[in-house]
Tab-separated table of C-alpha atoms and ligand atoms in Angstrom:
chain	number	residue	atom	x	y	z
P	1	MET	CA	0.047	-0.173	0.007
P	2	ARG	CA	1.530	3.770	-0.606
P	3	ARG	CA	0.691	6.844	1.233
P	4	THR	CA	0.719	10.105	0.095
P	5	ARG	CA	2.097	12.123	2.139
P	6	THR	CA	1.335	15.763	3.582
P	7	LEU	CA	2.741	18.777	5.225
P	8	ALA	CA	-0.209	18.640	7.843
P	9	GLY	CA	0.842	14.579	8.541
P	10	ILE	CA	4.984	15.487	8.862
P	11	GLY	CA	3.186	18.155	11.343
P	12	ILE	CA	1.681	15.873	13.324
P	13	ALA	CA	4.456	13.186	12.807
P	14	ALA	CA	6.783	15.719	14.591
P	15	ALA	CA	4.354	17.322	17.081
P	16	ALA	CA	4.343	13.386	18.041
P	17	LEU	CA	7.631	13.009	18.235
P	18	LEU	CA	8.209	16.136	20.549
P	19	ALA	CA	5.477	13.952	23.077
P	20	LEU	CA	7.489	11.483	22.679
P	21	THR	CA	10.641	12.283	24.051
P	22	ALA	CA	10.492	12.400	27.439
P	23	CYS	CA	10.317	8.063	26.659
P	24	ASN	CA	13.403	6.677	27.392
P	25	SER	CA	12.709	4.734	23.795
P	26	GLY	CA	16.252	6.261	21.910
P	27	THR	CA	14.102	9.120	20.259
P	28	PRO	CA	15.307	12.026	18.648
P	29	SER	CA	15.310	14.781	20.248
P	30	ASN	CA	16.491	16.966	16.973
P	31	PRO	CA	13.996	15.306	14.783
P	32	GLY	CA	14.610	16.585	11.094
P	33	GLY	CA	16.353	19.195	12.510
P	34	ASP	CA	19.870	19.031	11.066
P	35	ALA	CA	18.744	16.859	8.095
P	36	GLY	CA	21.411	18.023	4.375
P	37	GLY	CA	24.563	18.385	5.666
P	38	ASP	CA	25.578	19.051	9.093
P	39	ASP	CA	28.372	17.885	11.122
P	40	ALA	CA	28.432	13.831	12.976
P	41	GLY	CA	28.924	16.063	15.918
P	42	GLU	CA	25.290	17.746	15.757
P	43	ASP	CA	24.043	13.425	14.734
P	44	SER	CA	24.606	12.507	18.320
P	45	THR	CA	22.059	15.000	19.433
P	46	TRP	CA	19.376	13.519	17.264
P	47	PHE	CA	18.029	10.632	19.328
P	48	GLU	CA	17.165	9.955	23.285
P	49	VAL	CA	20.423	7.827	24.999
P	50	ALA	CA	17.746	5.412	26.832
P	51	SER	CA	19.537	4.694	30.832
P	52	ASP	CA	19.252	2.025	32.741
P	53	VAL	CA	18.707	-0.565	29.906
P	54	THR	CA	18.498	-4.445	31.348
P	55	LEU	CA	18.214	-6.404	28.271
P	56	ASP	CA	18.722	-9.849	30.408
P	57	GLY	CA	19.843	-13.158	28.299
P	58	SER	CA	21.300	-11.352	25.489
P	59	PRO	CA	24.557	-11.937	24.781
P	60	THR	CA	25.680	-8.984	22.739
P	61	PHE	CA	24.365	-6.717	25.140
P	62	GLU	CA	26.351	-8.609	27.312
P	63	LYS	CA	29.288	-8.098	25.453
P	64	ILE	CA	28.685	-4.592	24.339
P	65	GLN	CA	28.279	-3.473	28.360
P	66	GLU	CA	31.965	-5.140	28.362
P	67	ALA	CA	32.907	-4.045	25.412
P	68	GLY	CA	31.301	0.133	26.470
P	69	LYS	CA	30.497	0.284	22.972
P	70	VAL	CA	28.125	-0.633	19.851
P	71	THR	CA	29.967	-2.607	16.519
P	72	VAL	CA	27.978	-1.878	13.783
P	73	GLY	CA	28.108	-3.402	10.364
P	74	VAL	CA	26.848	-0.736	7.800
P	75	LYS	CA	27.592	0.485	4.051
P	76	GLU	CA	29.198	3.456	3.921
P	77	ASP	CA	28.967	3.677	-0.164
P	78	GLN	CA	25.136	3.901	-0.534
P	79	PRO	CA	24.037	7.364	-0.247
P	80	GLY	CA	20.686	7.978	1.136
P	81	LEU	CA	21.029	4.682	2.954
P	82	GLY	CA	24.475	4.064	4.277
P	83	PHE	CA	26.909	6.540	2.936
P	84	LEU	CA	30.327	7.902	4.523
P	85	ASP	CA	31.458	11.426	3.368
P	86	VAL	CA	35.062	10.746	3.553
P	87	THR	CA	36.133	14.594	3.459
P	88	SER	CA	33.555	15.476	6.484
P	89	GLY	CA	33.831	12.236	8.090
P	90	GLU	CA	30.308	12.784	8.399
P	91	ARG	CA	26.925	9.255	7.858
P	92	THR	CA	24.323	9.994	6.551
P	93	GLY	CA	21.395	7.916	5.600
P	94	PHE	CA	18.606	5.968	6.446
P	95	ASP	CA	20.552	2.392	7.469
P	96	VAL	CA	22.391	4.869	9.676
P	97	ASP	CA	19.983	6.796	11.469
P	98	ILE	CA	18.244	2.941	11.964
P	99	ALA	CA	21.727	1.900	13.627
P	100	ARG	CA	21.843	5.253	16.155
P	101	TRP	CA	18.323	4.805	16.481
P	102	ILE	CA	19.518	0.992	17.675
P	103	ALA	CA	22.258	2.167	19.707
P	104	ALA	CA	20.260	4.908	21.488
P	105	SER	CA	17.587	2.590	22.456
P	106	LEU	CA	20.516	0.022	23.953
P	107	GLY	CA	21.906	3.758	26.120
P	108	TYR	CA	24.297	4.301	23.349
P	109	ASP	CA	25.041	7.627	21.886
P	110	GLU	CA	27.184	8.648	18.592
P	111	GLU	CA	30.671	8.672	20.515
P	112	ASP	CA	30.266	5.012	21.932
P	113	ILE	CA	29.009	3.711	17.993
P	114	GLU	CA	31.912	2.130	15.767
P	115	PHE	CA	30.914	1.873	12.863
P	116	LYS	CA	32.451	-0.449	10.172
P	117	PRO	CA	32.000	-1.104	6.674
P	118	ILE	CA	31.142	-4.720	5.729
P	119	ALA	CA	30.692	-5.622	2.387
P	120	SER	CA	27.083	-7.766	1.407
P	121	ALA	CA	29.149	-10.701	0.988
P	122	ASN	CA	30.984	-11.061	4.108
P	123	ARG	CA	28.008	-9.905	6.256
P	124	GLU	CA	26.471	-13.379	7.015
P	125	GLN	CA	30.558	-14.703	8.509
P	126	ALA	CA	31.181	-10.694	10.526
P	127	ILE	CA	28.021	-11.934	12.009
P	128	VAL	CA	28.763	-15.271	12.873
P	129	ASN	CA	32.502	-14.209	13.682
P	130	GLY	CA	31.345	-11.492	16.570
P	131	ASP	CA	33.179	-9.062	14.628
P	132	ILE	CA	30.107	-7.000	14.998
P	133	ASP	CA	27.596	-6.669	17.602
P	134	TYR	CA	24.453	-6.159	14.464
P	135	TYR	CA	24.156	-4.943	11.507
P	136	VAL	CA	21.892	-2.540	9.074
P	137	GLY	CA	22.884	-2.420	5.611
P	138	THR	CA	20.010	-2.749	2.606
P	139	TYR	CA	20.498	-6.322	4.248
P	140	SER	CA	17.296	-8.828	2.843
P	141	ILE	CA	16.165	-11.162	5.278
P	142	ASN	CA	15.718	-14.936	3.333
P	143	ASP	CA	15.798	-18.390	5.089
P	144	LYS	CA	19.310	-19.170	3.072
P	145	ARG	CA	20.742	-16.424	5.667
P	146	LYS	CA	18.376	-17.583	8.799
P	147	GLU	CA	20.838	-20.711	8.585
P	148	LEU	CA	23.420	-18.838	10.170
P	149	ILE	CA	22.174	-15.400	11.635
P	150	ASP	CA	18.521	-13.845	13.014
P	151	PHE	CA	17.028	-10.667	11.935
P	152	ALA	CA	14.884	-8.073	13.666
P	153	GLY	CA	11.986	-6.298	10.692
P	154	PRO	CA	11.430	-5.619	8.434
P	155	TYR	CA	12.119	-2.131	8.702
P	156	PHE	CA	11.818	-1.521	5.014
P	157	ILE	CA	10.713	-2.894	1.752
P	158	THR	CA	12.099	-2.240	-1.488
P	159	GLY	CA	12.711	-4.986	-4.773
P	160	GLN	CA	15.254	-4.904	-7.617
P	161	GLY	CA	15.473	-2.520	-10.019
P	162	LEU	CA	17.542	-1.105	-12.537
P	163	LEU	CA	20.443	1.768	-13.497
P	164	VAL	CA	21.004	2.313	-16.737
P	165	ALA	CA	23.102	5.636	-18.697
P	166	ALA	CA	20.798	8.263	-18.404
P	167	ASP	CA	21.286	8.285	-22.471
P	168	ALA	CA	20.006	4.706	-22.870
P	169	PRO	CA	16.748	3.673	-24.084
P	170	GLY	CA	14.158	2.082	-21.002
P	171	ALA	CA	14.337	-1.191	-20.129
P	172	ASP	CA	11.074	-2.709	-17.558
P	173	LYS	CA	12.278	-6.624	-17.626
P	174	LEU	CA	15.771	-8.186	-16.564
P	175	GLU	CA	15.698	-9.746	-20.035
P	176	ASP	CA	16.037	-7.022	-21.751
P	177	PHE	CA	20.021	-7.601	-21.007
P	178	ASN	CA	19.780	-10.979	-22.411
P	179	GLY	CA	23.548	-11.172	-24.001
P	180	LYS	CA	24.682	-7.712	-22.749
P	181	THR	CA	26.667	-7.865	-19.327
P	182	VAL	CA	24.956	-6.019	-15.877
P	183	CYS	CA	27.016	-5.409	-12.717
P	184	SER	CA	26.352	-5.915	-9.142
P	185	ALA	CA	27.531	-6.922	-6.046
P	186	THR	CA	28.889	-10.502	-5.068
P	187	GLY	CA	26.682	-12.733	-2.828
P	188	SER	CA	23.386	-10.516	-2.857
P	189	THR	CA	19.875	-11.013	-3.660
P	190	PRO	CA	20.221	-9.523	-6.803
P	191	ILE	CA	23.635	-11.086	-8.459
P	192	GLN	CA	21.961	-14.339	-7.310
P	193	ASN	CA	18.394	-13.858	-9.088
P	194	ILE	CA	20.535	-13.076	-12.522
P	195	LYS	CA	22.889	-16.239	-12.431
P	196	ALA	CA	20.530	-18.829	-11.786
P	197	ASN	CA	17.086	-17.335	-13.192
P	198	PHE	CA	18.637	-15.661	-16.719
P	199	PRO	CA	21.179	-17.336	-17.758
P	200	GLU	CA	21.048	-15.472	-21.107
P	201	ILE	CA	22.575	-12.146	-18.970
P	202	LYS	CA	26.308	-11.296	-18.245
P	203	THR	CA	27.318	-10.347	-14.877
P	204	GLN	CA	29.958	-8.222	-13.768
P	205	GLU	CA	30.340	-8.503	-9.964
P	206	TYR	CA	32.585	-6.088	-7.298
P	207	ASP	CA	32.076	-5.744	-4.104
P	208	LEU	CA	30.750	-2.364	-3.719
P	209	TYR	CA	28.197	-0.964	-6.054
P	210	SER	CA	30.263	2.095	-6.664
P	211	ALA	CA	32.943	-0.101	-8.447
P	212	CYS	CA	29.792	-1.646	-10.482
P	213	VAL	CA	27.800	2.324	-11.094
P	214	GLN	CA	31.628	3.572	-12.406
P	215	ASP	CA	32.052	0.930	-14.681
P	216	LEU	CA	28.281	2.161	-16.228
P	217	ILE	CA	29.122	5.423	-16.188
P	218	ASP	CA	32.233	4.092	-18.328
P	219	GLY	CA	29.775	2.571	-20.509
P	220	LYS	CA	32.264	-0.849	-19.604
P	221	VAL	CA	28.581	-2.444	-18.522
P	222	ASP	CA	25.367	-2.200	-19.854
P	223	ALA	CA	23.574	-1.746	-16.247
P	224	VAL	CA	23.509	-2.219	-12.780
P	225	THR	CA	20.900	-3.992	-10.888
P	226	THR	CA	20.390	-4.247	-7.394
P	227	ASP	CA	17.525	-2.927	-4.345
P	228	GLN	CA	15.527	0.526	-6.496
P	229	ALA	CA	15.942	1.976	-3.263
P	230	ILE	CA	19.789	1.452	-3.570
P	231	LEU	CA	19.687	2.814	-7.203
P	232	ILE	CA	17.508	6.083	-6.368
P	233	GLY	CA	20.718	7.148	-4.264
P	234	TYR	CA	22.946	6.553	-7.404
P	235	ALA	CA	20.547	8.632	-9.256
P	236	ALA	CA	20.442	11.558	-7.782
P	237	GLN	CA	24.365	11.732	-7.301
P	238	TYR	CA	25.045	11.683	-11.125
P	239	PRO	CA	21.909	12.609	-12.542
P	240	ASP	CA	23.333	13.742	-15.712
P	241	ASP	CA	24.911	10.234	-16.393
P	242	VAL	CA	22.957	7.280	-14.981
P	243	LYS	CA	18.942	7.059	-14.407
P	244	VAL	CA	16.404	4.352	-12.887
P	245	THR	CA	14.194	1.923	-14.635
P	246	GLY	CA	11.878	-1.028	-14.453
P	247	GLY	CA	11.797	-3.155	-11.189
P	248	LEU	CA	10.417	-3.974	-8.984
P	249	PHE	CA	11.362	-7.903	-10.268
P	250	THR	CA	11.978	-9.078	-6.736
P	251	GLU	CA	10.754	-8.028	-2.888
P	252	GLU	CA	13.270	-6.984	-0.961
P	253	ARG	CA	13.088	-7.002	3.070
P	254	TYR	CA	15.678	-5.355	4.547
P	255	GLY	CA	16.357	-7.006	8.067
P	256	VAL	CA	19.345	-5.817	11.195
P	257	GLY	CA	21.683	-8.320	10.827
P	258	LEU	CA	21.946	-10.555	14.437
P	259	THR	CA	24.165	-13.039	16.145
P	260	LYS	CA	21.318	-16.244	15.728
P	261	GLY	CA	19.569	-16.828	19.125
P	262	ASP	CA	20.174	-13.413	20.517
P	263	ASP	CA	15.801	-14.597	20.633
P	264	VAL	CA	16.336	-11.467	23.184
P	265	LEU	CA	17.640	-8.664	21.387
P	266	ARG	CA	15.622	-9.353	18.451
P	267	ALA	CA	12.539	-8.539	20.403
P	268	HIS	CA	14.398	-5.546	21.432
P	269	ILE	CA	14.524	-4.287	18.446
P	270	ASN	CA	11.045	-5.986	17.297
P	271	ASP	CA	9.630	-4.254	19.348
P	272	LEU	CA	11.381	-1.048	19.542
P	273	PHE	CA	10.826	-0.635	15.299
P	274	THR	CA	6.285	-2.163	16.326
P	275	ASP	CA	6.523	0.522	19.050
P	276	ASN	CA	7.808	3.749	17.679
P	277	PRO	CA	6.043	3.955	14.429
P	278	GLU	CA	6.830	8.647	14.342
P	279	ILE	CA	10.421	8.198	15.007
P	280	TRP	CA	11.175	5.182	11.308
P	281	GLN	CA	9.305	8.365	9.767
P	282	ALA	CA	11.675	10.671	11.653
P	283	ILE	CA	14.205	8.999	9.899
P	284	PHE	CA	12.837	7.800	6.400
P	285	ASP	CA	11.887	11.957	6.301
P	286	LYS	CA	14.927	12.977	7.508
P	287	ASN	CA	16.710	10.858	4.944
P	288	LEU	CA	14.685	9.546	1.441
P	289	GLY	CA	11.776	12.355	1.967
P	290	SER	CA	13.138	13.944	-0.773
P	291	SER	CA	13.432	10.756	-2.638
P	292	GLY	CA	10.608	9.667	-4.692
P	293	ILE	CA	10.244	6.683	-2.687
P	294	GLU	CA	6.844	5.856	-1.169
P	295	VAL	CA	7.046	3.120	1.466
P	296	GLU	CA	5.209	2.844	4.591
P	297	GLN	CA	6.833	1.500	7.477
P	298	PRO	CA	6.102	-2.745	7.449
P	299	GLU	CA	4.766	-4.626	9.880
P	300	VAL	CA	7.942	-6.399	11.544
P	301	ASP	CA	7.778	-10.534	11.459
P	302	ALA	CA	8.234	-11.572	14.941
P	303	TYR	CA	9.164	-15.041	14.255
R	401	LIG	N1	18.696	-6.642	-0.269
R	401	LIG	C1	19.776	-7.481	-1.736
R	401	LIG	C2	20.586	-7.984	-0.809
R	401	LIG	O1	20.929	-8.190	0.812
R	401	LIG	C3	20.993	-6.363	-2.223
R	401	LIG	C4	21.554	-5.336	-1.310
R	401	LIG	C5	22.929	-5.125	-0.909
R	401	LIG	O2	23.584	-5.858	-1.235
R	401	LIG	O3	23.003	-4.785	0.054
R	401	LIG	O4	21.667	-8.661	-0.980
């Protein structure tokens, strides 16, 4: 279901947020106020940090408390979702703010978060190894991954799409690229879909989607395929060079990657999402509100 947002609706969401700031639930204390290019320091005021948190029976939370910091796996080359401005050091994006929100709900501020960039192919292993406490980065929930890890969420839904050169003809199906070369990230669901179901499409793989986008701009591949929400971010970054076309060919439900069996942390994050729709909306509006993406917060799947 889609929803058209109104200015009145945004006003209500902001008022609801202010009313909520007194609750200890990782509530933004400055909702939307620093959108658009302020420094990382100001982002630390975005969520009110919970105090006296107890999560009995969560091995991950125990580890976080011992370390005195939260280690979060993210993407950093996906504008609008998970992005690092290497000049300013500022991290922005919907996923990054979801990660900050979770950290705040556990009692940890921006300065207590260590962000680790982890590519699509390495996510399960990083979680299994305990290199990170949780992962927030366009990470689709699926059964194969659930053999190794658990997911809280979903907190966002998108689907596979295509990015082509700005002057290329539009395409509305993946078969349009039979005999052509399509680029995606190793270990991602879109590359798996192409390899399993579209044998006539040639593939180019990199660890990072930004390398695919560079190849597209350089004319080395015919298209980039991954989740449309990711591609929309690149189209906004390089509007003269590339454009989004086609989709949504699949349903990609984004979850927070967690250590398998940490049901206490999973329930905590699921409750955070379910109980605070206004905060989800504020995070969406701040990061993707002007992107053209229209999506509602999905219901969590508390399996
Ligand atoms: N959501 C897809 C996946 O989890 C593609 C995006 C990504 O690689 O992060 O594989």
